[in-house]
Each structure stands twice: as structure tokens, then as C-alpha cells.
Short mmCIF file of C-alpha atoms and ligand atoms in Angstrom, two decimals:
data_model
loop_
_atom_site.label_atom_id
_atom_site.label_comp_id
_atom_site.label_asym_id
_atom_site.label_seq_id
_atom_site.Cartn_x
_atom_site.Cartn_y
_atom_site.Cartn_z
CA UNK A 188 13.44 -58.75 95.70
CA UNK A 189 15.99 -57.41 98.21
CA UNK A 190 15.44 -54.20 99.47
CA UNK A 191 16.94 -51.88 102.58
CA UNK A 192 13.84 -49.93 104.24
CA UNK A 193 14.16 -46.75 105.79
CA UNK A 194 11.94 -44.08 107.88
CA UNK A 195 9.65 -46.68 109.06
CA UNK A 196 9.61 -48.69 105.73
CA UNK A 197 7.86 -45.56 103.74
CA UNK A 198 11.32 -45.17 101.47
CA UNK A 199 12.78 -48.41 100.40
CA UNK A 200 16.22 -48.93 98.08
CA UNK A 201 17.18 -51.08 95.68
CA UNK A 202 20.67 -52.10 94.85
CA UNK A 203 20.89 -52.68 90.73
CA UNK A 204 20.61 -51.29 87.17
CA UNK A 205 17.23 -49.81 87.20
CA UNK A 206 16.52 -51.49 83.95
CA UNK A 207 16.46 -55.28 85.67
CA UNK A 208 14.99 -54.40 89.64
CA UNK A 209 11.94 -52.50 88.07
CA UNK A 210 11.16 -55.77 86.13
CA UNK A 211 10.39 -57.22 89.80
CA UNK A 212 7.57 -54.30 90.12
CA UNK A 213 3.86 -55.29 89.39
CA UNK A 214 1.63 -53.37 86.40
CA UNK A 215 0.46 -49.65 87.78
CA UNK A 216 2.45 -49.81 90.84
CA UNK A 217 3.80 -46.52 91.08
CA UNK A 218 1.63 -42.97 91.76
CA UNK A 219 4.81 -41.01 90.14
CA UNK A 220 8.11 -41.03 88.81
CA UNK A 221 10.43 -37.87 90.20
CA UNK A 222 14.30 -38.72 88.59
CA UNK A 223 17.42 -37.46 87.53
CA UNK A 224 19.15 -39.63 85.07
CA UNK A 225 22.58 -39.13 83.42
CA UNK A 226 22.54 -36.69 81.16
CA UNK A 227 25.60 -38.31 79.08
CA UNK A 228 27.20 -34.57 78.01
CA UNK A 229 30.23 -35.77 76.92
CA UNK A 230 30.56 -36.05 73.77
CA UNK A 231 30.51 -39.03 71.01
CA UNK A 232 33.77 -37.62 70.03
CA UNK A 233 35.73 -37.36 73.18
CA UNK A 234 34.17 -40.89 74.54
CA UNK A 235 35.60 -42.69 71.42
CA UNK A 236 38.42 -40.44 70.06
CA UNK A 237 36.53 -39.71 66.66
CA UNK A 238 33.39 -39.39 65.26
CA UNK A 239 32.38 -42.81 64.06
CA UNK A 240 34.57 -44.84 66.18
CA UNK A 241 31.66 -46.20 68.14
CA UNK A 242 29.40 -48.90 67.60
CA UNK A 243 25.91 -47.59 66.52
CA UNK A 244 24.44 -49.47 69.27
CA UNK A 245 26.68 -47.84 71.66
CA UNK A 246 26.08 -44.00 70.81
CA UNK A 247 26.28 -42.63 74.60
CA UNK A 248 26.55 -45.62 75.98
CA UNK A 249 29.12 -47.00 78.47
CA UNK A 250 32.19 -47.78 77.38
CA UNK A 251 34.15 -44.22 78.52
CA UNK A 252 33.93 -41.92 81.01
CA UNK A 253 31.47 -39.52 80.99
CA UNK A 254 30.96 -36.22 83.01
CA UNK A 255 33.58 -35.71 85.34
CA UNK A 256 35.22 -39.03 84.56
CA UNK A 257 31.81 -40.47 85.99
CA UNK A 258 31.45 -44.12 84.25
CA UNK A 259 27.81 -43.71 84.54
CA UNK A 260 27.11 -40.41 82.94
CA UNK A 261 25.53 -42.20 79.73
CA UNK A 262 22.27 -42.49 78.22
CA UNK A 263 22.28 -45.95 77.60
CA UNK A 264 19.10 -45.94 79.83
CA UNK A 265 17.41 -42.69 79.84
CA UNK A 266 17.82 -42.62 75.76
CA UNK A 267 16.31 -45.78 75.54
CA UNK A 268 12.55 -45.90 74.30
CA UNK A 269 12.47 -49.79 76.06
CA UNK A 270 13.50 -48.22 79.39
CA UNK A 271 10.77 -45.60 79.71
CA UNK A 272 8.17 -48.51 78.38
CA UNK A 273 9.16 -50.64 81.51
CA UNK A 274 8.61 -46.94 83.57
CA UNK A 275 5.10 -47.16 81.60
CA UNK A 276 4.09 -50.48 82.95
CA UNK A 277 4.82 -49.97 86.40
CA UNK A 278 3.09 -46.22 86.85
CA UNK A 279 -0.31 -46.00 87.27
CA UNK A 280 -2.51 -44.72 84.35
CA UNK A 281 -2.45 -40.84 84.73
CA UNK A 282 0.61 -40.97 86.65
CA UNK A 283 3.36 -38.29 85.80
CA UNK A 284 7.44 -38.40 85.41
CA UNK A 285 9.36 -35.67 86.07
CA UNK A 286 12.91 -36.06 84.84
CA UNK A 287 16.03 -33.64 84.71
CA UNK A 288 18.22 -33.22 81.87
CA UNK A 289 21.07 -31.57 79.98
CA UNK A 290 20.30 -29.01 77.85
CA UNK A 291 22.33 -30.57 75.01
CA UNK A 292 20.84 -34.28 75.36
CA UNK A 293 16.82 -33.15 76.35
CA UNK A 294 15.72 -34.06 72.90
CA UNK A 295 17.30 -37.84 73.12
CA UNK A 296 15.41 -38.25 76.08
CA UNK A 297 12.33 -36.75 75.57
CA UNK A 298 11.68 -38.57 72.26
CA UNK A 299 12.53 -41.95 74.59
CA UNK A 300 10.04 -40.78 77.31
CA UNK A 301 7.70 -40.26 73.96
CA UNK A 302 8.51 -43.37 72.35
CA UNK A 303 7.87 -45.22 75.78
CA UNK A 304 4.36 -44.69 75.32
CA UNK A 305 4.16 -41.25 77.61
CA UNK A 306 2.70 -38.43 76.47
CA UNK A 307 4.65 -35.02 77.09
CA UNK A 308 2.72 -32.94 78.98
CA UNK A 309 5.30 -30.07 79.12
CA UNK A 310 8.73 -28.63 79.90
CA UNK A 311 9.80 -26.87 82.75
CA UNK A 312 12.99 -25.01 83.02
CA UNK A 313 15.13 -25.15 86.33
CA UNK A 314 17.66 -22.12 86.45
CA UNK A 315 19.93 -21.45 88.69
CA UNK A 316 22.65 -18.72 89.21
CA UNK A 317 26.19 -20.52 89.71
CA UNK A 318 26.98 -22.35 86.50
CA UNK A 319 30.45 -21.74 84.70
CA UNK A 320 30.99 -21.91 80.99
CA UNK A 321 33.23 -24.72 80.31
CA UNK A 322 34.14 -23.01 77.24
CA UNK A 323 37.40 -23.10 75.61
CA UNK A 324 38.52 -19.53 74.93
CA UNK A 325 39.41 -18.52 72.03
CA UNK A 326 41.95 -15.43 70.67
CA UNK A 327 39.45 -11.96 70.06
CA UNK A 328 37.12 -12.52 72.56
CA UNK A 329 35.99 -16.10 70.99
CA UNK A 330 34.35 -18.98 73.17
CA UNK A 331 32.99 -22.33 72.69
CA UNK A 332 29.96 -22.44 75.13
CA UNK A 333 27.73 -20.36 77.22
CA UNK A 334 27.34 -20.19 80.72
CA UNK A 335 24.91 -23.05 81.73
CA UNK A 336 22.06 -20.99 83.63
CA UNK A 337 19.09 -23.53 83.22
CA UNK A 338 17.85 -27.43 83.22
CA UNK A 339 15.04 -28.79 81.07
CA UNK A 340 12.60 -30.93 82.82
CA UNK A 341 10.52 -32.97 81.03
CA UNK A 342 6.83 -33.50 82.31
CA UNK A 343 5.21 -36.43 81.06
CA UNK A 344 1.71 -38.78 81.77
CA UNK A 345 1.06 -42.03 81.16
CA UNK A 346 -2.15 -41.62 79.42
CA UNK A 347 -5.63 -41.67 81.21
CA UNK A 348 -8.22 -44.53 81.26
CA UNK A 349 -11.19 -42.08 80.08
CA UNK A 350 -11.35 -38.55 81.51
CA UNK A 351 -9.34 -36.69 84.37
CA UNK A 352 -11.99 -37.57 86.67
CA UNK A 353 -12.55 -40.74 85.96
CA UNK A 354 -9.19 -41.41 85.81
CA UNK A 355 -8.52 -39.58 89.70
CA UNK A 356 -11.51 -41.94 90.98
CA UNK A 357 -10.00 -44.98 90.03
CA UNK A 358 -6.44 -44.45 90.69
CA UNK A 359 -5.74 -40.94 92.37
CA UNK A 360 -3.62 -39.57 89.47
CA UNK A 361 -3.74 -37.58 86.55
CA UNK A 362 -3.90 -34.19 87.75
CA UNK A 363 -1.34 -32.31 88.92
CA UNK A 364 -1.33 -30.30 92.50
CA UNK A 365 -1.87 -26.68 91.50
CA UNK A 366 -2.55 -25.42 94.62
CA UNK A 367 -0.02 -27.38 96.38
CA UNK A 368 2.69 -25.51 94.56
CA UNK A 369 1.07 -22.27 94.40
CA UNK A 370 3.79 -19.16 94.22
CA UNK A 371 3.01 -17.38 97.69
CA UNK A 372 2.24 -13.73 96.95
CA UNK A 373 0.41 -10.99 99.51
CA UNK A 374 -0.42 -9.01 96.24
CA UNK A 375 -4.07 -9.43 95.32
CA UNK A 376 -4.28 -12.07 92.53
CA UNK A 377 -7.38 -10.86 90.56
CA UNK A 378 -9.11 -13.86 88.47
CA UNK A 379 -6.33 -15.95 89.05
CA UNK A 380 -7.91 -18.23 91.22
CA UNK A 381 -9.83 -21.36 90.85
CA UNK A 382 -12.63 -23.53 92.98
CA UNK A 383 -11.93 -26.20 94.86
CA UNK A 384 -13.74 -29.82 93.81
CA UNK A 385 -13.49 -33.00 95.55
CA UNK A 386 -12.41 -35.59 93.12
CA UNK A 387 -10.65 -38.62 94.49
CA UNK A 388 -10.94 -40.66 98.10
CA UNK A 389 -9.20 -40.13 101.47
CA UNK A 390 -6.16 -40.82 99.97
CA UNK A 391 -6.61 -38.25 96.82
CA UNK A 392 -5.61 -34.41 97.02
CA UNK A 393 -8.12 -32.24 96.69
CA UNK A 394 -7.62 -31.06 92.79
CA UNK A 395 -8.84 -28.21 90.89
CA UNK A 396 -10.51 -27.48 87.78
CA UNK A 397 -10.33 -24.16 85.57
CA UNK A 398 -13.55 -21.85 87.02
CA UNK A 399 -12.34 -18.82 87.15
CA UNK A 400 -13.36 -16.29 90.13
CA UNK A 401 -14.42 -13.05 89.51
CA UNK A 402 -12.41 -9.91 88.93
CA UNK A 403 -11.74 -8.99 92.66
CA UNK A 404 -10.87 -12.13 94.07
CA UNK A 405 -7.75 -13.26 95.23
CA UNK A 406 -6.47 -16.59 95.77
CA UNK A 407 -5.73 -17.43 99.13
CA UNK A 408 -2.90 -19.75 98.11
CA UNK A 409 -0.80 -17.46 95.60
CA UNK A 410 -0.04 -17.17 92.14
CA UNK A 411 -0.90 -20.58 89.77
CA UNK A 412 2.71 -21.94 89.13
CA UNK A 413 4.70 -21.44 86.67
CA UNK A 414 6.69 -23.92 84.29
CA UNK A 415 9.98 -21.94 85.54
CA UNK A 416 11.64 -22.65 88.54
CA UNK A 417 14.78 -20.30 90.25
CA UNK A 418 17.22 -20.75 92.82
CA UNK A 419 16.93 -17.09 94.01
CA UNK A 420 20.48 -16.62 93.27
CA UNK A 421 21.08 -12.94 92.87
CA UNK A 422 22.36 -13.60 88.87
CA UNK A 423 18.85 -14.95 88.41
CA UNK A 424 16.96 -12.69 90.31
CA UNK A 425 19.08 -9.93 88.19
CA UNK A 426 18.10 -11.56 84.74
CA UNK A 427 14.30 -11.18 85.54
CA UNK A 428 12.92 -7.56 84.40
CA UNK A 429 12.16 -5.32 87.47
CA UNK A 430 8.95 -4.53 87.69
CA UNK A 431 9.01 -2.41 90.47
CA UNK A 432 8.26 -2.73 93.92
CA UNK A 433 5.58 -5.38 94.85
CA UNK A 434 1.80 -4.14 95.97
CA UNK A 435 2.95 -6.30 99.13
CA UNK A 436 5.83 -3.66 99.81
CA UNK A 437 8.45 -6.47 99.72
CA UNK A 438 7.59 -8.65 102.99
CA UNK A 439 8.73 -11.99 102.87
CA UNK A 440 6.57 -13.97 104.91
CA UNK A 441 8.39 -17.56 104.62
CA UNK A 442 5.24 -19.31 104.31
CA UNK A 443 5.91 -22.65 102.40
CA UNK A 444 3.23 -24.67 100.74
CA UNK A 445 3.08 -28.67 101.45
CA UNK A 446 3.69 -30.55 104.74
CA UNK A 447 6.24 -29.40 106.86
CA UNK A 448 7.81 -31.49 109.77
CA UNK A 449 9.09 -29.93 112.39
CA UNK A 450 12.40 -31.82 113.07
CA UNK A 451 16.03 -30.35 113.32
CA UNK A 452 17.13 -31.50 109.56
CA UNK A 453 14.33 -29.30 107.90
CA UNK A 454 14.51 -26.43 109.96
CA UNK A 455 18.07 -25.46 109.16
CA UNK A 456 16.87 -25.45 105.26
CA UNK A 457 15.66 -21.86 104.14
CA UNK A 458 12.40 -21.42 103.25
CA UNK A 459 10.96 -21.42 99.77
CA UNK A 460 7.71 -19.01 100.60
CA UNK A 461 7.13 -15.71 99.60
CA UNK A 462 9.68 -13.31 98.35
CA UNK A 463 9.52 -10.04 96.59
CA UNK A 464 13.10 -9.86 95.29
CA UNK A 465 12.97 -6.14 95.46
CA UNK A 466 10.73 -6.14 93.11
CA UNK A 467 12.01 -8.29 90.41
CA UNK A 468 9.55 -10.23 88.14
CA UNK A 469 11.52 -13.08 89.53
CA UNK A 470 8.60 -13.45 92.05
CA UNK A 471 6.15 -14.59 89.55
CA UNK A 472 8.37 -17.92 90.07
CA UNK A 473 8.45 -20.77 92.42
CA UNK A 474 11.82 -20.13 94.23
CA UNK A 475 13.47 -23.68 95.41
CA UNK A 476 16.76 -22.59 97.36
CA UNK A 477 19.84 -24.24 97.54
CA UNK A 478 21.15 -25.58 101.49
CA UNK A 479 23.87 -26.88 102.26
CA UNK A 480 22.42 -29.71 104.14
CA UNK A 481 20.71 -30.69 100.94
CA UNK A 482 24.37 -32.51 100.21
CA UNK A 483 24.03 -34.40 103.15
CA UNK A 484 27.77 -35.54 103.44
CA UNK A 485 27.41 -37.09 99.91
CA UNK A 486 30.48 -36.64 97.30
CA UNK A 487 28.00 -37.05 94.43
CA UNK A 488 28.69 -34.60 92.08
CA UNK A 489 24.87 -33.80 90.92
CA UNK A 490 23.17 -33.56 93.67
CA UNK A 491 19.80 -31.73 93.39
CA UNK A 492 18.36 -29.06 96.30
CA UNK A 493 15.88 -30.63 98.45
CA UNK A 494 13.66 -27.61 98.17
CA UNK A 495 13.49 -28.51 94.50
CA UNK A 496 12.83 -32.32 94.71
CA UNK A 497 9.76 -31.69 97.08
CA UNK A 498 8.13 -29.40 94.97
CA UNK A 499 8.34 -31.68 92.45
CA UNK A 500 7.17 -34.42 94.32
CA UNK A 501 4.08 -32.22 95.49
CA UNK A 502 3.24 -30.88 91.63
CA UNK A 503 2.88 -34.84 90.16
CA UNK A 504 2.42 -37.00 93.45
CA UNK A 505 -1.15 -37.57 95.04
CA UNK A 506 -1.41 -37.49 98.59
CA UNK A 507 -0.21 -40.35 100.51
CA UNK A 508 1.59 -42.23 97.21
CA UNK A 509 4.15 -44.11 96.24
CA UNK A 510 7.24 -42.54 94.12
CA UNK A 511 9.60 -44.02 92.07
CA UNK A 512 13.43 -42.54 91.51
CA UNK A 513 15.13 -45.15 89.03
CA UNK A 514 18.05 -42.66 89.35
CA UNK A 515 18.83 -42.13 92.85
CA UNK A 516 22.27 -40.98 93.22
CA UNK A 517 22.27 -39.76 96.90
CA UNK A 518 18.62 -39.99 97.43
CA UNK A 519 17.14 -36.06 97.56
CA UNK A 520 13.98 -37.54 95.88
CA UNK A 521 13.69 -40.06 99.21
CA UNK A 522 14.18 -37.38 101.17
CA UNK A 523 12.07 -34.86 99.61
CA UNK A 524 8.98 -37.55 98.95
CA UNK A 525 9.33 -38.67 102.63
CA UNK A 526 9.48 -34.86 104.22
CA UNK A 527 6.32 -34.21 101.91
CA UNK A 528 4.38 -37.37 103.44
CA UNK A 529 4.78 -39.63 100.70
CA UNK A 530 6.54 -43.08 100.29
CA UNK A 531 9.34 -43.77 97.97
CA UNK A 532 11.12 -46.32 95.85
CA UNK A 533 14.85 -45.32 94.86
CA UNK A 534 17.09 -47.32 92.63
CA UNK A 535 20.80 -46.89 92.75
CA UNK A 536 23.65 -49.11 90.83
CA UNK A 537 26.74 -47.15 92.32
CA UNK A 538 27.18 -49.04 95.78
CA UNK A 539 29.29 -45.56 97.43
CA UNK A 540 26.06 -44.11 96.23
CA UNK A 541 23.51 -46.34 98.23
CA UNK A 542 26.26 -45.31 101.00
CA UNK A 543 25.29 -41.79 101.04
CA UNK A 544 21.44 -42.89 100.36
CA UNK A 545 21.17 -45.00 103.38
CA UNK A 546 22.95 -42.28 105.53
CA UNK A 547 20.86 -39.51 104.26
CA UNK A 548 17.44 -41.24 105.03
CA UNK A 549 19.03 -42.34 108.60
CA UNK A 550 19.41 -39.07 109.31
CA UNK A 551 16.17 -37.75 108.21
CA UNK A 552 14.75 -39.56 111.05
CA UNK A 553 17.78 -38.79 113.72
CA UNK A 554 17.00 -36.03 116.67
CA UNK A 555 19.40 -32.90 116.84
CA UNK A 556 22.03 -34.73 119.08
CA UNK A 557 22.35 -37.90 117.07
CA UNK A 558 22.26 -35.91 113.46
CA UNK A 559 25.37 -33.29 114.77
CA UNK A 560 27.32 -36.41 115.27
CA UNK A 561 26.58 -38.15 112.11
CA UNK A 562 27.65 -35.34 110.34
CA UNK A 563 30.69 -35.11 112.26
CA UNK A 564 31.36 -37.99 111.63
CA UNK A 565 30.26 -38.16 107.78
CA UNK A 566 33.05 -34.58 107.17
CA UNK A 567 35.36 -36.19 109.08
CA UNK A 568 35.82 -38.65 106.30
CA UNK A 569 37.22 -36.03 103.74
CA UNK A 570 33.87 -34.92 102.06
CA UNK A 571 34.03 -32.46 99.72
CA UNK A 572 31.98 -29.80 101.27
CA UNK A 573 33.44 -27.51 98.92
CA UNK A 574 31.16 -29.24 95.74
CA UNK A 575 28.27 -27.46 94.65
CA UNK A 576 25.22 -28.67 94.60
CA UNK A 577 24.38 -28.43 90.68
CA UNK A 578 25.21 -26.60 87.79
CA UNK A 579 28.89 -26.49 86.73
CA UNK A 580 29.47 -29.74 88.14
CA UNK A 581 26.21 -30.94 87.31
CA UNK A 582 26.63 -33.78 84.60
C1 SAM B 40 22.43 -37.61 88.07
S1 SAM B 40 22.46 -38.75 89.24
C2 SAM B 40 21.15 -38.25 90.04
C3 SAM B 40 21.66 -37.30 91.07
C4 SAM B 40 20.29 -37.40 92.41
N1 SAM B 40 19.33 -36.62 91.65
C5 SAM B 40 20.50 -36.06 93.40
O1 SAM B 40 20.20 -35.43 93.67
O2 SAM B 40 21.58 -36.83 94.33
C6 SAM B 40 22.23 -40.36 88.48
C7 SAM B 40 22.21 -41.57 89.22
O3 SAM B 40 21.97 -42.50 88.30
C8 SAM B 40 23.02 -43.14 88.40
N2 SAM B 40 22.06 -44.27 87.29
C9 SAM B 40 22.98 -44.37 86.03
N3 SAM B 40 22.56 -45.48 85.55
C10 SAM B 40 21.75 -46.14 86.11
C11 SAM B 40 20.89 -47.44 86.07
N4 SAM B 40 21.30 -48.06 84.66
N5 SAM B 40 20.46 -47.82 86.83
C12 SAM B 40 20.30 -47.38 88.26
N6 SAM B 40 21.56 -46.13 88.58
C13 SAM B 40 21.74 -46.06 87.76
C14 SAM B 40 24.08 -43.20 88.75
O4 SAM B 40 24.94 -43.65 89.51
C15 SAM B 40 23.80 -41.82 89.62
O5 SAM B 40 24.06 -41.93 90.46
#
């Protein structure tokens, strides 16, 4: 198996089609899968000219340009149960998959994940404010599309070998990391806390049961994480109702849960800790702000915010675990996993993006001077700094 290793061997990059590369891994190898497959957003009509002109087996498959003219924006892999069956094979029992998708094509991917053997555990919403409607305006105030403001994330789990506790003991997987992903707050959280259990060995995070606390107790680590995440943008904050100033008086602590690497590369990103958001109900949900640094000089059109990828890695990966991203793009999962103290295996088919992944991961290990030089060199190669991180150019 040919792989490029980065960050003291903690992140491995494989070149090729993930359907081929995955065959080389043993059963029950990975602890989690965090991925962002192509959404295949360009319709069958646009791809092939008219309804029905594509061979039945090639619906959403390769053969015509997809999102932003990209040949890779197709569903032949992520909409196929056979692909997810292979992901199932290489994932440990109780291991979770978090997979992004588009609102129009989510159903195809979610069915394929389920048909591949997974149990669908949840659907998370990633909401953002920077989307533009791709609408064809019609006379009289009519159009053809709404403004995109969220993307679904499918949360699946490979079935357990028995109880959650037994699975945790055997494999370290099966539960999600509630405490590591709580939403920081200074407000009093009556009755929403939980008592730690001590499942797992040295390499396992402490997981938690659902035993409620007394009515006057406050959970020191924050609110129970919800299946809604947002980017903290003014549009999103305004879309949530105002519940009045919080009891904390709107103080921002800048607290962030999870491991922090105190290097220059991560210092410049916005913190994702407690923020009152002027009393907006947005404060009840995890805020993963995007930073310019997330792009790491890549021209990839669908770069995800590192804060968001870190939260997802942290949610479903046991301490010190190995995460897989079969559709790595510019490598945000690899960076996020490393920043959280995990190991990662990335697979990317396009050579152009593998160069971006290599640069991103090399920059993770750099000191401030080296980093400044690397970024200056990369931007002198006409990188499109103006590309948004997600939303309207996303898939
Ligand atoms: C939506 S992008 C991922 C973007 C990534 N989350 C980021 O933040 O940069 C999906 C990636 O999957 C890659 N891809 C598509 N089909 C693939 C396949 N069968 N095997 C490996 N990579 C594939 C594409 O080249 C593309 O870079």
C-alpha cells in the first residue's frame, strides 16, 4: 500500500479511488469515519441533456461535469450501498460515520449508508449565512430556488456487538463524546448534567450515562450538544429567536472544549467557546466559525471550516483513535483530527488536491516563521483567496 505520511506518521494520505484503496485495509480497523463526499448536485437533465438519456446504472455517475464543472462531483461512490458496505467492513463495531451531504441529494446517500449495514442514528444540521440562491429569476417576483442555509450531516453507526458498555470495553467505540462537545455557557443549567462513567481503558475517553443531576446542579462543562450547528454569522444569529439577554450577561469566555495545540497555526482561528450572541437562541447550539486560515491556500471549492471538522472528529472518535476520510478534498479532516490528538487516514483521487493536503499537513507542523513563508509562497501561486469556504460554491 503506498501512502505519504505526515505529522510524525499520525496522518496518512493515500492516492486513488477510495473504492480501491479501502480494499487494502483489514476488517475493524478504523474508529470513526468523518467525511464530506461529493453532493452530486448537478441534475441528471443538465448532465445528459434530457431526462432518461443516461444509462440507468450511471445516474449521478461520472461522465459529465458536476458542481462548478467538477468531474468529481458525482454520486457513483457515496450513493452506492456497496461502497458503504466496504466502509462498514473496515470500521470497528460501534464505530460512527459522520457524512455531509446536500439538501437535495441527502436521501440517496443516507439510504446507501443504511443499505451498507449502518444504523442511522441522527441527522445533524450545519447552518450558515453565506449562501446565495442559485435561482433563475422569473417575472413577477418568482424564482426557482431558495437561499441555501444548511447542509445535512448523516450520523450512522456500525451495529454493536452487544450492549454499548460491552462494545466500549471491546473496541472503545459505540458511544459519542457528549462532554467533549458540550456548548459552553456561563448560565446555570439546572438538571441537564450527567455523571461520568469509567468505561474503557487508557485509550478510551470517559463516556457518560444519562443519570440526571438534581434540580440545583449545574453542569460545569456546558449544555448538552444538539444536532444543530452554526457558523455564528449575523444572518444565522438573526434567524434564531431572541430569548433576551442570558443570565451570564453576555460575557464571552472564549472557552473551547477539546485539545488545543498551542501553536501559531491554530492560534489565529476563532475560538468556538461560549458566546451570548446578544441573547439569540443561537447560543444553545454549537458555533463553529470559519476562518480564512481554513483554506490553507487551497483552491478546492468546498473546503469545510476546521472548527466544524474538529467538533465532528471529537464527537465520534475515541481518545487517540484512528479516523478515516475517503473523500479528503483539501484535507481538513486530517488537520482537524490531528489538532484533536487523533490519527487519520485520508484518501483523495485528484492529484491537484493531494498537493493541497500535503501543504496543509506540512504547515500544521511548522513554526511561525516557516508558516508565514509557506503561506506567502502558496499565495504567490495565484490562489483564489476570495473563494468562500462553503455555501454557494459548495457542491
Ligand atoms: C466535497 S470534497 C471534500 C472537501 C473537504 N471536506 C475539504 O474540506 O476540503 C470531495 C472530494 O472527494 C474526492 N473524490 C470524489 N470521488 C472520489 C473517489 N471515488 N475516491 C477518492 N476521492 C474522491 C474529490 O476529488 C473531492 O476532492
